[in-house]
Protein backbone atom coordinates (compact mmCIF):
# COMPACT_ATOMS: atom_id res chain seq x y z
CA MET A 1 -14.52 16.35 10.82
CA MET A 2 -10.68 15.43 12.20
CA ALA A 3 -7.44 16.99 11.17
CA LEU A 4 -5.91 16.21 7.29
CA LYS A 5 -4.06 13.01 7.74
CA PHE A 6 -1.18 13.99 5.75
CA SER A 7 0.88 17.28 4.99
CA GLU A 8 1.14 18.19 1.60
CA GLU A 9 4.82 17.11 2.07
CA ASP A 10 4.33 13.75 2.62
CA PHE A 11 2.55 14.19 -0.87
CA GLN A 12 4.70 16.08 -2.44
CA GLU A 13 8.27 13.55 -1.02
CA ALA A 14 5.98 10.32 -2.65
CA TRP A 15 5.40 11.66 -6.21
CA ARG A 16 8.85 12.82 -6.53
CA GLU A 17 10.19 9.40 -5.56
CA LEU A 18 9.37 9.24 -9.79
CA ASP A 19 11.97 10.90 -11.07
CA HIS A 20 15.16 10.84 -8.56
CA PRO A 21 14.10 8.01 -5.84
CA ALA A 22 15.71 8.21 -2.72
CA ILE A 23 17.79 4.84 -2.28
CA GLN A 24 21.43 5.75 -1.29
CA GLU A 25 23.12 4.55 1.91
CA PRO A 26 22.14 3.07 4.03
CA TRP A 27 19.74 1.51 1.69
CA GLN A 28 20.25 -1.02 -0.86
CA LEU A 29 18.95 -3.46 -3.39
CA PHE A 30 17.09 -5.72 -2.14
CA THR A 31 16.00 -8.28 -5.49
CA GLU A 32 15.28 -7.37 -8.91
CA SER A 33 11.41 -9.70 -9.49
CA MET A 34 9.07 -8.66 -11.75
CA GLY A 35 10.41 -5.97 -13.71
CA PHE A 36 10.68 -3.72 -10.23
CA GLN A 37 13.49 -3.56 -8.29
CA ILE A 38 13.08 -3.52 -3.70
CA TYR A 39 15.00 -1.22 -1.93
CA ARG A 40 15.17 -2.27 1.86
CA LEU A 41 16.47 0.14 4.83
CA GLN A 42 16.71 -1.25 8.30
CA ASP A 43 14.47 -0.40 10.71
CA GLN A 44 16.57 0.35 13.92
CA GLU A 45 13.87 0.84 16.39
CA SER A 46 11.93 -2.93 15.71
CA GLY A 47 14.87 -4.09 13.48
CA LEU A 48 12.06 -5.18 11.10
CA TYR A 49 12.61 -3.60 7.05
CA GLN A 50 11.97 -0.78 5.57
CA TYR A 51 10.63 -1.06 1.43
CA LYS A 52 10.64 1.22 -1.60
CA VAL A 53 9.36 -0.32 -4.55
CA TYR A 54 9.81 1.03 -7.91
CA GLY A 55 8.69 -0.14 -11.49
CA GLY A 56 6.08 -0.09 -14.16
CA LEU A 57 2.45 -2.12 -15.15
CA SER A 58 2.52 -2.10 -19.01
CA ASP A 59 -1.32 -2.58 -19.47
CA CYS A 60 -3.04 -0.07 -16.51
CA LEU A 61 -3.76 3.73 -16.81
CA PRO A 62 -2.61 5.39 -14.19
CA GLU A 63 -6.25 6.76 -13.28
CA LEU A 64 -8.01 2.98 -13.54
CA PHE A 65 -5.54 1.82 -11.16
CA ALA A 66 -6.22 4.63 -8.45
CA ASP A 67 -9.80 4.51 -9.12
CA VAL A 68 -9.45 0.00 -8.77
CA TYR A 69 -6.47 0.73 -5.64
CA MET A 70 -9.01 2.83 -3.53
CA ASP A 71 -12.08 0.31 -4.46
CA LEU A 72 -12.65 -1.81 -1.28
CA GLU A 73 -15.42 -3.71 -2.32
CA TYR A 74 -13.09 -4.62 -4.92
CA ARG A 75 -10.44 -6.02 -3.65
CA LYS A 76 -13.11 -8.28 -1.93
CA LYS A 77 -14.10 -10.03 -5.00
CA TRP A 78 -9.70 -10.63 -6.21
CA ASP A 79 -7.53 -10.12 -3.50
CA GLN A 80 -7.25 -13.95 -2.32
CA TYR A 81 -5.50 -13.00 0.93
CA VAL A 82 -8.31 -10.41 2.06
CA ASN A 83 -10.61 -12.19 4.83
CA ALA A 84 -12.22 -8.39 5.78
CA LEU A 85 -12.57 -5.26 3.94
CA ARG A 86 -14.52 -2.61 4.91
CA GLU A 87 -14.76 1.74 5.64
CA VAL A 88 -15.57 2.26 9.33
CA GLU A 89 -17.62 5.66 10.23
CA SER A 90 -16.43 7.54 13.75
CA GLU A 91 -17.23 10.68 14.53
CA GLU A 92 -14.64 11.92 12.90
CA ASP A 93 -13.43 10.91 9.59
CA PRO A 94 -13.98 7.83 8.39
CA VAL A 95 -11.47 4.56 8.71
CA ILE A 96 -10.72 1.30 7.36
CA TYR A 97 -10.58 -2.10 9.32
CA TRP A 98 -8.77 -4.69 7.25
CA GLU A 99 -8.19 -8.68 7.82
CA VAL A 100 -5.61 -9.65 6.21
CA LYS A 101 -5.30 -14.14 5.64
CA TYR A 102 -2.28 -15.93 6.67
CA PRO A 103 -1.01 -19.13 6.11
CA PHE A 104 -2.20 -21.42 8.58
CA PRO A 105 -1.02 -22.02 11.56
CA LEU A 106 -0.33 -18.69 11.58
CA ALA A 107 -2.87 -15.73 12.75
CA ASN A 108 -4.20 -13.56 10.39
CA ARG A 109 -3.08 -10.29 10.83
CA ASP A 110 -5.96 -7.32 11.22
CA TYR A 111 -5.21 -2.94 10.31
CA VAL A 112 -7.47 0.22 11.30
CA TYR A 113 -5.63 2.99 9.27
CA VAL A 114 -5.92 6.30 7.73
CA ARG A 115 -5.72 6.70 3.94
CA GLU A 116 -6.11 9.83 1.63
CA ARG A 117 -6.14 10.08 -2.41
CA GLN A 118 -4.22 13.61 -4.08
CA ASP A 119 -4.46 14.34 -7.54
CA LEU A 120 -1.74 16.10 -8.96
CA ASP A 121 -0.91 18.62 -11.73
CA VAL A 122 3.21 18.82 -11.66
CA ASP A 123 4.04 21.12 -14.35
CA GLY A 124 1.75 19.35 -17.50
CA ARG A 125 2.37 15.93 -16.20
CA LYS A 126 -1.23 13.84 -13.81
CA ILE A 127 0.81 12.39 -10.88
CA PHE A 128 -1.70 9.47 -8.68
CA VAL A 129 -0.92 9.52 -4.78
CA ILE A 130 -2.26 7.86 -1.89
CA LEU A 131 -0.48 7.33 1.45
CA ALA A 132 -1.69 5.05 4.41
CA LYS A 133 -0.91 4.82 7.44
CA SER A 134 -2.11 2.86 11.31
CA VAL A 135 -4.21 4.54 13.76
CA SER A 136 -5.41 3.90 16.45
CA VAL A 137 -9.48 4.11 18.03
CA ASN A 138 -11.85 2.93 19.91
CA HIS A 139 -14.85 1.46 17.66
CA CYS A 140 -12.30 -0.62 16.33
CA PRO A 141 -10.90 -2.89 18.92
CA GLU A 142 -8.52 -6.01 18.89
CA LYS A 143 -10.15 -9.26 17.90
CA SER A 144 -9.29 -12.76 19.88
CA GLY A 145 -6.62 -14.57 17.61
CA ILE A 146 -6.02 -11.90 16.00
CA ILE A 147 -2.63 -9.89 15.89
CA ARG A 148 -3.17 -5.75 15.47
CA VAL A 149 -0.48 -4.62 13.36
CA THR A 150 0.36 -1.46 14.29
CA ALA A 151 2.96 0.42 13.09
CA TYR A 152 1.57 0.87 8.89
CA LYS A 153 2.95 2.67 6.69
CA GLN A 154 1.85 3.58 2.78
CA SER A 155 3.01 5.81 -0.49
CA LEU A 156 2.29 4.56 -3.22
CA ALA A 157 2.85 7.37 -6.33
CA ILE A 158 1.20 6.34 -10.71
CA GLU A 159 2.06 8.23 -13.69
CA SER A 160 1.67 7.65 -17.40
CA ASP A 161 4.82 5.64 -18.67
CA GLY A 162 3.76 7.50 -21.83
CA SER A 163 2.03 4.49 -23.60
CA SER A 164 -1.17 2.32 -22.28
CA GLY A 165 1.04 1.45 -18.98
CA CYS A 166 2.01 3.35 -15.80
CA LYS A 167 5.21 4.06 -13.80
CA VAL A 168 4.41 2.89 -9.96
CA PHE A 169 7.00 3.79 -6.96
CA MET A 170 5.84 2.48 -3.45
CA TYR A 171 7.18 2.35 0.13
CA TYR A 172 5.90 0.38 2.21
CA PHE A 173 6.58 -0.21 5.83
CA ASP A 174 5.17 -3.08 8.91
CA ASN A 175 5.63 -4.76 11.87
CA PRO A 176 3.37 -7.75 11.23
CA GLY A 177 4.18 -9.04 15.37
CA GLY A 178 4.51 -12.38 16.73
CA MET A 179 7.38 -15.08 15.42
CA LEU A 180 6.63 -14.85 11.95
CA PRO A 181 8.82 -17.70 9.57
CA SER A 182 12.11 -15.95 8.03
CA TRP A 183 10.58 -18.25 4.80
CA LEU A 184 7.21 -15.62 4.73
CA ILE A 185 9.35 -12.30 5.27
CA ASN A 186 11.23 -12.96 2.82
CA TRP A 187 8.62 -13.67 0.42
CA THR A 188 6.43 -10.56 0.72
CA ALA A 189 9.79 -8.63 0.62
CA LYS A 190 11.00 -10.54 -2.89
CA SER A 191 7.61 -11.81 -4.20
CA GLY A 192 4.64 -10.79 -2.01
CA VAL A 193 4.49 -6.55 -3.25
CA PRO A 194 5.44 -7.73 -7.36
CA SER A 195 3.02 -9.94 -7.23
CA PHE A 196 0.36 -7.84 -5.58
CA LEU A 197 0.76 -5.16 -8.20
CA THR A 198 0.50 -7.48 -10.81
CA ASP A 199 -2.45 -8.26 -9.43
CA MET A 200 -3.52 -5.07 -9.57
CA GLU A 201 -3.13 -5.30 -13.29
CA LYS A 202 -5.26 -7.97 -13.98
CA ALA A 203 -8.45 -6.49 -11.69
CA CYS A 204 -7.19 -3.32 -14.33
CA LYS A 205 -8.49 -5.44 -16.86
CA GLY A 206 -11.42 -6.40 -15.77
CA TYR A 207 -12.70 -3.04 -13.08
CA ASN A 208 -15.83 -2.42 -14.18
CA GLN A 209 -15.88 1.84 -14.78
CA SER A 210 -19.69 1.67 -13.66
CA THR A 211 -18.28 -0.09 -10.55
CA VAL A 212 -19.84 2.80 -7.05
CA LYS A 213 -16.65 3.53 -5.80
CA THR A 214 -15.34 3.93 -2.62
CA PRO A 215 -14.78 7.74 -1.32
CA SER A 216 -11.46 9.19 -1.68
CA ASN A 217 -10.11 9.95 1.36
């Protein structure tokens, strides 16, 4: 088995954002969309932005949200931007291959990444944390006509809002490569991620609890 993909501090850092958002300068409020506040910070190396998203979903319990998020087969049914999504076995831990549909005439992007979920008990609070990052493995070579995203990182922390919903924190960064139009980058940042989270809420309502779930690592 490969070494732990993420450190305990990585998980701690993610859930702390629910209590104490780390959005001091140079982080800047970028937009508010669909009940979420989105902050951004320019990545000096790439010139692209890292994003932090804070908000909540009123009708999705946190454990269900985490289960739906981890279920690759189910995501292919409700996420319209998935062109391929599967777990790939390897001599070490499995990795996930994900191809994302881009609007014509842009090339699709694909990702090879690892992820890990921890269900934490923090002073009686149940907090679900899922971390993901891109990796390079020999058995998932790049494909002609598809741009491989090699810089991808995401953190997600979810807990109950005290009622029938959940509070959500998400950090994400990726470098999609190629020449993307500014309208697409802006749409993804301002609307794409909030739309994904609200689609997740709808997906939670239709989730069959008897569905066979993927391993949570």
